Amino acid sequence: MEDALEPAKKRTRGLGAVTKVNITRPRGPPLRTAPQTHGQTAAQKVPKKTGPRSTAVSTALGWKGLGSMSKENGKKPGKRPAWDLKGQLYDLNEELKRYREKNQALDRDNQQLQEQLKEAQQQAKTLGTECSTLEEELTRVRTQAEQGQQELGHLRAHVSEIEEQLSTKEELLQELQKEQLELQEERRALATRLEEQERRQQALEAALSSSQAEVVCLRQETASQATLLAERGDQLHGLEMERRRLHNQLQELKGNIRVFCRVRPVLAGEPVPSSGFLLFPPGPAGPSDPPTCLSLSRSDDRRATLSGAPAPPTRHDFSFDRVFPPGSRQDEVFEEISMLVQSALDGYPVCIFAYGQTGSGKTFTMEGGPGEDPQLEGLIPRALRHLFSVAQEMNGQGWTYSFVASYVEIYNETVRDLLATGTRKGQGGECEIRRAGPGSEELTVTNARYVPVSCEKEVEALLHLARQNRAVARTAQNERSSRSHSVFQLQISGEHAARGLQCGAPLNLVDLAGSERLDPGLALGPGERDRLRETQAINSSLSTLGLVIMALSNKESHVPYRNSKLTYLLQNSLGGSAKMLMFVNISPLEENVSESLNSLRFASKVNQCVIGTARANKK
Ligand code: ADP
Ligand code: MG
């Protein structure tokens, strides 16, 4: 700012100097010398231009004109006569004399004027010098002024920039102030919360110290409880072992081989059999006792009495461990076998077969009825659900169970995987039954899927897949499913890690091929020959099953397991510690009477067998 003001001061000083010069030396118009040849004319003009000063000069010269001269002399020169030459000469001299005087006066004036002129020129020169000095100074001052202006412009720009910065800073300041206010508010709130927390902390500390005291008490209590618990655990384990032993004893008392007979209801559209064709006499304890007997009456047309009247029907009585008349529900059937499922969990191999002619209800018993009706669910889904829930309960006692499922079909002595997926689906790439390893008792089916299962949904998916695989096969070979054995195997492994105990056993659920014989009266066309081969294979494998059971029952040294793929695959689940249940499925129709009798006779033979005391597969 001071710098900005400086040129102004300088300017003021400069102007002051000029003013001084003007005051001390007033500049008048330059004087001009009057032309000497036309004195009078010049003299007359001078006063107009020079003002009072010129009047003074003319007065000094004494120019009063001829008229004034005459008045001075006091006499008016009269005109001399022509002859008066002497007088005229005198006048002329006189006149010359005046002129000379005038001339002298004019010379003096002139001299004076020249001096004045010199002086004026001198002054003009001085003034010129001064003027150029002043002009220089003016130029300098102007330059300075311009610089000043520029500087001022810069300064103004700078000032506006600073003002802008200032306003930004002010805005920032306002924001910061606002923020500061907010922070102060927050700080206050935090302080309040802190106080509250401190209060709570104090309360918690108090609670903690009382809790710590409580913990000490509880620890002591826990220690004593743990001891008690360990004792109880031992007791419980002892009880569990005892339960297993008793359960097994009970099963053995019921028989290691049991046979249940199930008669399916007459289906819609089927001829209703005559009353008395099938009878279900009540059990020994009366009608409340579940039936164990079944009577089948057969009228033989070939046998006639002597009188020619038709022979009375022959009555065939059969007795089994349990008989399920038509109308027995799936859950009732399962209830009877749930104990066997428990045996499988306890480590005893279990085999459940469904035997009977095609259409007698084997698949209905094993897998269930058509559709999604849960009431119609068969033994396989019910057994697995039961296993999963019991395994869950046993978990509380320290037992961990795992389950691996496989499902194969044995058709014409070839094994096919029913759980095949992808490209193998329905194609039935051949499978072989092999020992799991050298020296191992365990058998495995090569190329077959072994699927770990842990819930009902997974089992449902497997059964669905098996149905799909069978359906695909059916297109290639009609009704193949009834001409083959379906074997659902579930390998159960249980472990009690804390006690280092392990148990494992297979549960086998087998839907056997139709047991019907080929009608001997049928002509043997090329299709029938195939059918005959099939039937022979089925009959041979079913009779091998009967022979194996018989050999086991008679404790024969050789058991013909190898005579069929079915008995070979099931050899570890038959005999010894194993439990076996056979469902003999019977058709209620009179037209099926011979097949029904065949089935009932086969089942009766099996029912007479007793397999040696079972031992649990404990490791
Ligand atoms: P199989 O497997 O022995 O050839 P299925 O199980 O296929 O015989 O049964 C033949 C027909 O009879 C099927 O339509 C089935 O639904 C029906 N069926 C079988 N048993 C029963 C039953 N207990 N209750 C109702 N329907 C049954
Ligand atoms: Mg079937």
XYZ file of C-alpha atoms and ligand atoms in Angstrom:
647
model
C 0.000 0.000 0.000
C 2.792 2.347 0.831
C 4.322 1.714 -2.556
C 1.055 2.422 -4.211
C 0.848 5.717 -2.471
C 4.447 6.745 -3.253
C 3.971 7.801 -6.897
C 1.124 10.068 -5.870
C 3.386 11.897 -3.447
C 6.049 12.221 -6.065
C 3.497 13.551 -8.433
C 2.390 16.138 -5.954
C 5.978 17.222 -5.420
C 6.599 17.476 -9.140
C 3.541 19.629 -9.707
C 4.549 21.843 -6.816
C 7.824 22.546 -8.563
C 6.081 23.487 -11.752
C 3.725 25.819 -9.935
C 6.667 27.515 -8.325
C 8.334 28.128 -11.655
C 5.177 29.640 -13.056
C 4.726 31.926 -10.119
C 8.284 33.211 -9.998
C 8.595 33.650 -13.728
C 5.349 34.638 -15.373
C 5.567 33.964 -19.025
C 4.347 36.730 -21.282
C 3.984 36.669 -25.048
C 7.334 37.088 -26.756
C 8.041 40.766 -27.719
C 8.405 41.580 -31.348
C 10.589 44.251 -32.865
C 8.608 46.839 -34.789
C 9.659 47.198 -38.448
C 11.738 50.270 -38.723
C 10.860 51.282 -42.252
C 7.158 51.771 -41.559
C 7.576 53.203 -38.068
C 4.299 54.913 -37.855
C 2.217 52.002 -39.085
C 4.075 49.718 -36.749
C 3.660 52.106 -33.861
C -0.053 52.283 -34.518
C -0.359 48.485 -34.577
C 1.785 47.772 -31.503
C -0.606 49.110 -28.862
C -3.360 46.719 -30.068
C -1.131 43.702 -29.531
C 0.976 44.624 -26.529
C -1.506 46.363 -24.339
C -0.411 48.888 -21.690
C 3.280 48.027 -22.151
C 3.236 49.182 -25.788
C 1.606 52.447 -24.780
C 4.509 53.042 -22.452
C 6.998 52.532 -25.296
C 5.226 54.883 -27.611
C 5.118 57.471 -24.861
C 8.840 57.091 -24.342
C 9.469 57.575 -28.038
C 7.373 60.715 -28.005
C 5.282 59.866 -31.038
C 2.574 62.408 -30.907
C 2.125 62.985 -34.576
C 2.594 66.222 -36.477
C -0.525 67.691 -35.019
C 0.734 67.440 -31.501
C 4.102 68.841 -32.589
C 2.466 72.007 -33.847
C 0.646 72.405 -30.595
C 4.005 72.089 -28.735
C 5.687 74.881 -30.745
C 2.705 77.082 -30.326
C 2.822 78.301 -33.864
C 1.320 77.044 -36.986
C 3.914 76.872 -39.820
C 2.518 78.660 -42.688
C 3.297 77.974 -46.341
C 6.315 79.884 -47.551
C 6.179 81.681 -50.888
C 8.033 79.969 -53.725
C 10.662 82.508 -53.774
C 11.411 82.183 -50.170
C 13.945 79.469 -50.720
C 15.977 80.415 -47.713
C 12.903 80.161 -45.590
C 11.970 76.787 -47.041
C 15.531 75.510 -46.504
C 15.324 76.554 -42.965
C 12.011 74.726 -42.536
C 13.453 71.637 -44.057
C 16.508 71.774 -41.786
C 14.288 72.223 -38.907
C 12.220 69.284 -39.967
C 15.401 67.188 -40.500
C 16.595 68.185 -37.108
C 13.328 66.901 -35.568
C 13.543 63.747 -37.470
C 17.048 63.247 -36.345
C 16.044 63.693 -32.803
C 13.127 61.366 -33.364
C 15.473 58.910 -34.972
C 17.793 59.070 -32.003
C 14.851 58.546 -29.672
C 13.767 55.604 -31.800
C 17.282 54.178 -31.737
C 17.309 54.433 -28.035
C 13.918 52.768 -27.937
C 15.103 50.137 -30.286
C 18.167 49.475 -28.209
C 16.017 49.223 -25.158
C 13.641 46.891 -26.940
C 16.510 44.735 -28.163
C 17.788 44.443 -24.657
C 14.302 43.492 -23.561
C 14.162 41.081 -26.471
C 17.423 39.494 -25.421
C 16.236 39.306 -21.930
C 12.949 37.759 -23.161
C 14.838 35.295 -25.383
C 17.024 34.457 -22.441
C 13.877 33.904 -20.435
C 12.337 31.865 -23.259
C 15.450 29.716 -23.439
C 15.410 29.192 -19.694
C 11.719 28.476 -19.903
C 12.305 26.064 -22.847
C 14.896 24.198 -20.825
C 12.584 24.173 -17.908
C 9.756 23.107 -20.146
C 11.733 20.144 -21.529
C 12.801 19.261 -17.981
C 9.191 19.451 -16.974
C 8.118 17.414 -19.991
C 10.712 14.793 -19.147
C 9.468 14.870 -15.649
C 5.912 14.636 -16.966
C 6.859 11.639 -19.114
C 8.575 10.073 -16.130
C 5.576 10.839 -13.975
C 3.248 9.414 -16.662
C 5.370 6.277 -16.902
C 5.324 6.077 -13.151
C 1.547 6.615 -13.258
C 1.154 3.860 -15.844
C 3.316 1.557 -13.769
C 1.277 2.607 -10.795
C -1.914 1.810 -12.732
C -0.554 -1.580 -13.717
C 0.571 -2.209 -10.213
C -2.827 -1.067 -9.030
C -4.468 -3.508 -11.498
C -2.273 -6.291 -10.175
C -3.013 -5.281 -6.678
C -6.748 -5.173 -7.409
C -6.573 -8.676 -8.937
C -4.547 -9.784 -5.951
C -7.048 -8.141 -3.645
C -10.014 -9.841 -5.358
C -8.129 -13.127 -5.225
C -7.473 -12.623 -1.552
C -11.113 -11.634 -1.074
C -12.185 -14.831 -2.806
C -9.818 -16.838 -0.646
C -11.144 -15.008 2.319
C -14.750 -15.871 1.478
C -13.782 -19.536 0.931
C -11.958 -19.495 4.229
C -14.970 -17.908 5.834
C -17.246 -20.619 4.436
C -14.786 -23.212 5.653
C -14.686 -21.544 8.983
C -18.478 -21.617 9.163
C -18.503 -25.294 8.269
C -15.842 -26.025 10.826
C -17.778 -24.104 13.403
C -20.878 -26.137 12.548
C -18.866 -29.305 12.744
C -17.387 -28.220 15.990
C -20.891 -27.691 17.344
C -21.943 -31.133 16.191
C -18.832 -32.699 17.672
C -19.477 -30.933 20.916
C -23.011 -32.325 20.869
C -21.678 -35.780 20.129
C -19.085 -35.477 22.816
C -21.816 -34.602 25.282
C -23.869 -37.626 24.192
C -20.806 -39.860 24.436
C -20.020 -38.531 27.846
C -23.577 -39.392 28.906
C -23.234 -42.867 27.438
C -19.862 -43.328 29.046
C -21.354 -42.462 32.388
C -24.141 -44.917 31.778
C -21.681 -47.612 30.683
C -19.577 -46.980 33.731
C -22.651 -47.401 35.900
C -23.514 -50.607 34.072
C -19.945 -51.819 34.275
C -19.983 -51.287 38.011
C -23.230 -53.244 38.220
C -21.770 -55.958 35.990
C -18.596 -56.124 38.028
C -20.693 -56.632 41.107
C -22.700 -59.300 39.294
C -19.460 -60.852 37.992
C -17.951 -61.187 41.403
C -21.121 -62.827 42.702
C -21.178 -65.022 39.561
C -17.552 -65.992 40.125
C -18.435 -67.148 43.569
C -21.335 -69.042 42.067
C -19.031 -70.502 39.397
C -16.729 -71.855 42.069
C -19.727 -73.522 43.728
C -20.974 -74.776 40.362
C -17.547 -76.125 39.449
C -17.485 -78.168 42.590
C -20.999 -79.301 41.854
C -20.074 -80.055 38.228
C -17.104 -82.118 39.313
C -19.325 -84.219 41.546
C -21.955 -84.358 38.772
C -19.315 -85.409 36.259
C -18.306 -88.267 38.505
C -21.966 -89.165 38.855
C -22.475 -88.790 35.124
C -19.542 -91.063 34.367
C -21.017 -93.611 36.748
C -24.416 -93.198 35.094
C -22.779 -93.429 31.650
C -21.202 -96.720 32.662
C -24.533 -97.873 34.028
C -26.296 -96.744 30.864
C -23.765 -98.500 28.688
C -24.178 -101.629 30.768
C -27.927 -101.293 30.382
C -27.601 -100.756 26.629
C -25.476 -103.873 26.311
C -28.005 -105.731 28.433
C -30.812 -104.395 26.235
C -29.014 -105.624 23.140
C -28.499 -109.036 24.704
C -32.134 -109.272 25.775
C -33.392 -107.922 22.475
C -31.388 -110.527 20.671
C -32.561 -113.223 23.011
C -36.125 -112.163 22.293
C -35.477 -112.260 18.555
C -33.946 -115.688 18.900
C -36.928 -116.840 20.869
C -39.081 -115.532 18.076
C -36.766 -117.400 15.772
C -33.776 -116.361 13.716
C -35.783 -117.350 10.697
C -39.258 -115.985 10.686
C -41.920 -116.257 8.027
C -44.792 -113.842 7.671
C -47.609 -114.476 5.258
C -49.315 -111.502 3.630
C -52.410 -111.835 1.498
C -53.091 -108.862 -0.729
C -56.648 -107.541 -1.167
C -58.729 -108.294 -4.239
C -58.157 -105.414 -6.604
C -60.834 -103.561 -8.514
C -61.966 -105.576 -11.555
C -60.727 -108.891 -10.168
C -63.219 -111.777 -9.556
C -64.251 -111.995 -5.924
C -63.218 -115.421 -4.531
C -65.868 -117.672 -3.003
C -66.329 -117.353 0.723
C -64.235 -119.877 2.604
C -61.542 -119.923 -0.063
C -59.150 -118.206 2.312
C -59.688 -118.298 6.079
C -57.756 -116.663 8.870
C -58.447 -118.537 12.103
C -57.783 -116.466 15.218
C -54.564 -116.970 17.214
C -54.311 -119.130 20.320
C -55.272 -116.228 22.616
C -58.526 -115.569 20.803
C -59.733 -112.998 18.250
C -57.693 -110.176 19.898
C -54.523 -112.139 19.099
C -52.991 -111.373 15.707
C -53.579 -114.306 13.314
C -50.783 -116.768 12.687
C -52.745 -119.352 10.695
C -54.238 -119.451 7.231
C -56.502 -122.034 5.600
C -56.823 -122.377 1.879
C -59.544 -124.528 0.361
C -59.061 -126.100 -3.013
C -61.778 -127.893 -4.887
C -60.220 -130.545 -7.078
C -62.408 -131.213 -10.140
C -60.448 -134.337 -11.045
C -61.399 -136.013 -7.767
C -65.014 -137.133 -7.795
C -66.877 -139.144 -5.198
C -68.294 -142.553 -5.971
C -71.738 -141.025 -6.089
C -70.500 -138.677 -8.835
C -70.994 -135.620 -6.711
C -68.064 -133.108 -6.715
C -65.481 -133.856 -4.044
C -65.539 -131.516 -1.063
C -62.759 -128.924 -1.253
C -59.488 -129.920 0.325
C -58.447 -127.683 3.171
C -54.792 -126.752 3.513
C -53.753 -125.267 6.827
C -50.599 -123.297 7.265
C -49.140 -121.677 10.302
C -46.538 -118.937 10.308
C -45.018 -116.461 12.748
C -47.603 -113.990 11.629
C -50.329 -113.812 9.009
C -51.504 -110.504 7.540
C -54.970 -110.807 6.003
C -56.009 -108.526 3.141
C -56.565 -105.025 4.427
C -53.558 -105.067 6.778
C -51.955 -101.677 6.658
C -48.301 -101.023 5.752
C -47.583 -99.551 9.213
C -48.939 -102.701 10.931
C -46.632 -104.819 8.799
C -43.674 -102.601 9.544
C -44.319 -102.655 13.303
C -43.619 -106.380 13.305
C -40.287 -105.977 11.586
C -39.064 -102.804 13.337
C -37.466 -105.046 16.004
C -35.363 -106.674 13.310
C -34.236 -103.263 12.112
C -33.108 -102.577 15.702
C -31.103 -105.828 15.541
C -29.300 -104.527 12.452
C -28.325 -101.401 14.433
C -27.106 -103.609 17.267
C -24.763 -105.348 14.842
C -26.687 -108.426 13.590
C -26.988 -108.960 9.819
C -30.603 -108.884 8.713
C -32.246 -110.209 5.549
C -35.871 -109.527 4.674
C -37.273 -111.309 1.612
C -40.523 -110.955 -0.248
C -41.437 -114.248 -1.893
C -44.413 -115.013 -4.083
C -45.807 -115.175 -7.557
C -45.932 -112.123 -9.796
C -48.768 -109.786 -8.792
C -48.993 -111.082 -5.198
C -47.815 -107.809 -3.632
C -44.043 -108.233 -3.116
C -43.070 -104.829 -4.507
C -46.009 -103.214 -2.698
C -44.694 -104.715 0.573
C -41.054 -103.767 -0.018
C -41.189 -100.371 -1.736
C -44.810 -99.326 -1.327
C -47.891 -98.552 -3.322
C -48.157 -96.284 -6.319
C -48.149 -92.498 -5.891
C -46.830 -90.372 -3.068
C -49.288 -91.553 -0.372
C -47.224 -91.882 2.846
C -49.732 -94.473 4.166
C -48.706 -96.794 1.332
C -44.953 -96.473 1.954
C -43.264 -99.867 1.979
C -40.732 -101.517 4.254
C -37.619 -100.007 2.685
C -38.483 -96.306 3.291
C -40.009 -97.110 6.710
C -37.000 -99.199 7.799
C -34.585 -96.461 6.800
C -36.575 -93.731 8.555
C -36.637 -95.894 11.678
C -32.876 -96.486 11.425
C -32.116 -92.789 11.046
C -34.247 -91.836 14.053
C -32.851 -94.595 16.297
C -29.295 -93.674 15.211
C -30.081 -90.078 16.204
C -31.221 -91.241 19.663
C -28.150 -93.452 20.072
C -26.043 -90.394 19.305
C -26.922 -89.170 22.798
C -25.311 -92.318 24.209
C -22.096 -91.703 22.283
C -22.825 -93.884 19.224
C -22.203 -92.497 15.759
C -23.807 -94.326 12.841
C -23.209 -94.090 9.113
C -25.176 -95.753 6.324
C -24.172 -96.681 2.767
C -26.830 -97.894 0.330
C -26.646 -99.982 -2.837
C -29.457 -101.378 -4.980
C -28.870 -104.103 -7.572
C -30.993 -106.358 -9.735
C -30.164 -110.004 -10.478
C -31.678 -111.033 -13.789
C -30.865 -114.356 -15.438
C -27.840 -114.679 -13.149
C -26.415 -111.318 -14.139
C -26.082 -108.433 -11.707
C -27.112 -104.930 -12.775
C -26.853 -101.648 -10.836
C -30.241 -99.992 -10.239
C -28.532 -96.779 -9.024
C -26.589 -96.256 -12.252
C -26.648 -92.673 -13.489
C -25.520 -90.791 -16.591
C -24.577 -92.890 -19.602
C -24.835 -96.170 -17.635
C -28.424 -95.343 -16.632
C -30.753 -98.173 -17.712
C -28.006 -99.765 -19.795
C -27.006 -102.033 -16.962
C -23.317 -102.429 -17.563
C -22.626 -105.829 -16.031
C -21.516 -105.980 -12.453
C -19.555 -108.692 -10.676
C -19.702 -109.835 -7.073
C -16.172 -109.802 -5.654
C -14.453 -109.977 -2.277
C -13.680 -106.464 -1.009
C -10.005 -107.395 -0.624
C -7.708 -110.410 -0.452
C -8.660 -112.478 2.570
C -11.660 -110.260 3.270
C -15.043 -111.743 4.127
C -16.770 -108.657 2.844
C -18.361 -108.773 -0.599
C -18.747 -105.911 -3.007
C -20.407 -105.472 -6.397
C -18.041 -104.022 -8.999
C -19.356 -101.143 -11.146
C -22.226 -100.581 -8.689
C -22.756 -97.312 -6.847
C -22.485 -97.312 -3.069
C -24.220 -94.138 -1.890
C -23.873 -92.757 1.662
C -27.309 -91.790 2.981
C -28.311 -89.860 6.080
C -31.910 -88.813 5.550
C -35.220 -89.974 4.112
C -35.023 -87.608 1.148
C -31.813 -89.258 -0.049
C -33.384 -92.717 0.221
C -36.487 -91.523 -1.662
C -34.232 -90.207 -4.424
C -32.479 -93.600 -4.665
C -35.767 -95.537 -4.858
C -36.970 -93.133 -7.517
C -33.766 -93.649 -9.502
C -34.133 -97.450 -9.217
C -37.709 -97.222 -10.515
C -36.494 -95.139 -13.478
C -33.726 -97.637 -14.240
C -36.225 -100.519 -14.132
C -38.616 -98.604 -16.388
C -35.853 -98.093 -18.976
C -34.997 -101.803 -18.837
C -38.671 -102.747 -19.218
C -38.765 -101.301 -22.741
C -35.993 -103.674 -23.779
C -37.354 -106.751 -22.028
C -40.995 -106.829 -21.107
C -41.900 -107.169 -17.430
C -38.309 -107.797 -16.551
C -38.702 -106.417 -13.029
C -40.927 -109.318 -11.996
C -38.446 -111.760 -13.543
C -35.511 -110.475 -11.475
C -34.488 -110.187 -7.829
C -34.047 -106.643 -6.497
C -31.581 -106.414 -3.613
C -31.463 -103.229 -1.525
C -28.417 -103.375 0.754
C -27.642 -100.948 3.520
C -24.288 -101.240 5.228
C -24.642 -99.932 8.783
C -21.511 -98.859 10.703
C -21.713 -97.761 14.333
C -18.910 -96.461 16.522
C -18.651 -95.557 20.194
C -15.470 -93.512 20.092
C -15.260 -92.951 23.866
C -15.369 -96.703 24.599
C -13.538 -97.743 21.428
C -16.486 -99.886 20.338
C -17.539 -100.574 16.778
C -20.376 -102.558 15.276
C -21.493 -103.020 11.731
C -23.989 -105.170 9.881
C -25.761 -105.229 6.548
C -29.520 -104.848 6.265
C -30.825 -106.543 3.110
C -34.298 -105.962 1.717
C -34.938 -108.338 -1.171
C -37.863 -108.233 -3.605
C -37.579 -111.727 -5.135
C -38.502 -112.624 -8.709
C -41.963 -114.092 -9.314
C -42.040 -117.671 -8.056
C -44.600 -118.905 -10.609
C -43.839 -121.983 -12.655
C -44.186 -122.020 -16.397
C -47.378 -123.691 -17.527
C -46.277 -127.153 -18.784
C -49.135 -127.178 -21.305
C -47.750 -124.104 -23.146
C -46.317 -124.590 -26.641
C -42.647 -123.614 -26.728
C -42.226 -120.913 -29.360
C -38.916 -118.965 -29.637
C -40.197 -116.325 -27.120
C -41.305 -119.027 -24.723
C -37.892 -120.704 -24.896
C -36.327 -117.506 -23.572
C -39.056 -117.345 -21.004
C -38.348 -120.936 -20.010
C -34.652 -120.148 -19.557
C -35.579 -117.137 -17.423
C -37.983 -119.202 -15.361
C -35.452 -121.955 -14.878
C -32.919 -119.395 -13.695
C -35.469 -117.952 -11.266
C -36.635 -121.315 -10.013
C -33.065 -122.477 -9.621
C -32.066 -119.387 -7.617
C -35.202 -119.591 -5.445
C -34.664 -123.262 -4.754
C -30.980 -122.521 -4.008
C -32.196 -119.993 -1.456
C -34.354 -122.726 0.126
C -31.423 -125.167 0.053
C -29.061 -122.669 1.607
C -31.519 -121.998 4.428
C -31.995 -125.725 4.894
C -28.231 -126.424 4.925
C -27.757 -123.671 7.478
C -30.595 -125.011 9.569
C -29.176 -128.537 9.448
C -25.736 -127.128 10.233
C -24.348 -128.856 7.173
C -20.649 -128.388 6.488
C -21.301 -127.260 2.938
C -23.709 -124.458 2.244
C -24.360 -124.067 -1.531
C -24.066 -120.247 -1.586
C -22.252 -120.343 -4.923
C -25.150 -122.044 -6.703
C -26.824 -118.733 -7.363
C -25.792 -115.092 -7.604
C -28.452 -114.184 -5.034
C -27.206 -116.516 -2.263
C -23.594 -115.712 -3.161
C -24.282 -111.988 -2.708
C -26.208 -112.541 0.542
C -23.942 -115.179 2.112
C -22.743 -112.854 4.892
C -26.313 -112.007 5.842
C -27.566 -115.574 6.026
C -26.832 -118.032 8.816
C -24.705 -117.636 11.894
C -25.512 -114.424 13.682
C -27.958 -113.310 10.983
C -31.661 -112.774 11.322
C -33.948 -113.620 8.451
C -37.523 -112.745 7.717
C -39.452 -114.014 4.766
C -42.691 -112.491 3.606
C -44.690 -114.929 1.595
C -47.035 -112.863 -0.522
C -50.240 -114.545 -1.587
C -52.788 -113.586 -4.211
C -56.395 -113.790 -2.901
C -57.682 -115.024 -6.248
C -58.938 -118.561 -6.733
C -57.305 -118.763 -10.127
C -53.896 -118.406 -8.444
C -54.567 -121.223 -5.974
C -51.829 -123.595 -7.245
C -49.173 -120.867 -7.143
C -50.436 -119.799 -3.712
C -50.111 -123.395 -2.480
C -46.605 -123.679 -3.939
C -45.578 -120.473 -2.212
C -47.143 -121.508 1.103
C -45.406 -124.900 0.974
C -42.039 -123.319 0.255
C -42.586 -120.847 3.086
C -43.589 -123.591 5.481
C -40.352 -125.444 4.784
C -38.405 -122.293 5.502
C -40.456 -121.750 8.646
C -39.394 -125.109 9.995
C -35.744 -124.133 9.799
C -33.882 -122.832 12.826
C -30.608 -121.142 12.300
C -27.999 -121.450 15.066
C -27.667 -118.875 17.830
C -26.961 -115.486 16.378
C -23.850 -113.582 17.400
C -23.619 -109.858 17.040
C -20.847 -108.645 14.735
C -18.907 -106.779 17.391
C -15.371 -105.749 16.713
P -45.475 -108.182 -7.214
O -44.391 -107.251 -6.901
O -45.494 -109.353 -6.317
O -45.496 -108.589 -8.657
P -47.102 -105.924 -6.762
O -46.542 -105.441 -5.485
O -46.692 -105.241 -7.997
O -46.849 -107.445 -6.960
O -48.690 -105.885 -6.624
C -49.575 -106.117 -7.686
C -50.726 -105.146 -7.605
O -51.420 -105.289 -6.406
C -50.233 -103.729 -7.602
O -51.130 -102.940 -8.323
C -50.288 -103.327 -6.131
O -50.528 -101.988 -5.977
C -51.460 -104.154 -5.625
N -51.279 -104.536 -4.247
C -50.434 -105.458 -3.786
N -50.518 -105.592 -2.453
C -51.455 -104.735 -2.039
C -52.016 -104.399 -0.754
N -51.599 -104.981 0.357
N -52.964 -103.462 -0.716
C -53.407 -102.879 -1.851
N -52.923 -103.144 -3.088
C -51.956 -104.059 -3.190
Mg -42.842 -106.743 -8.104
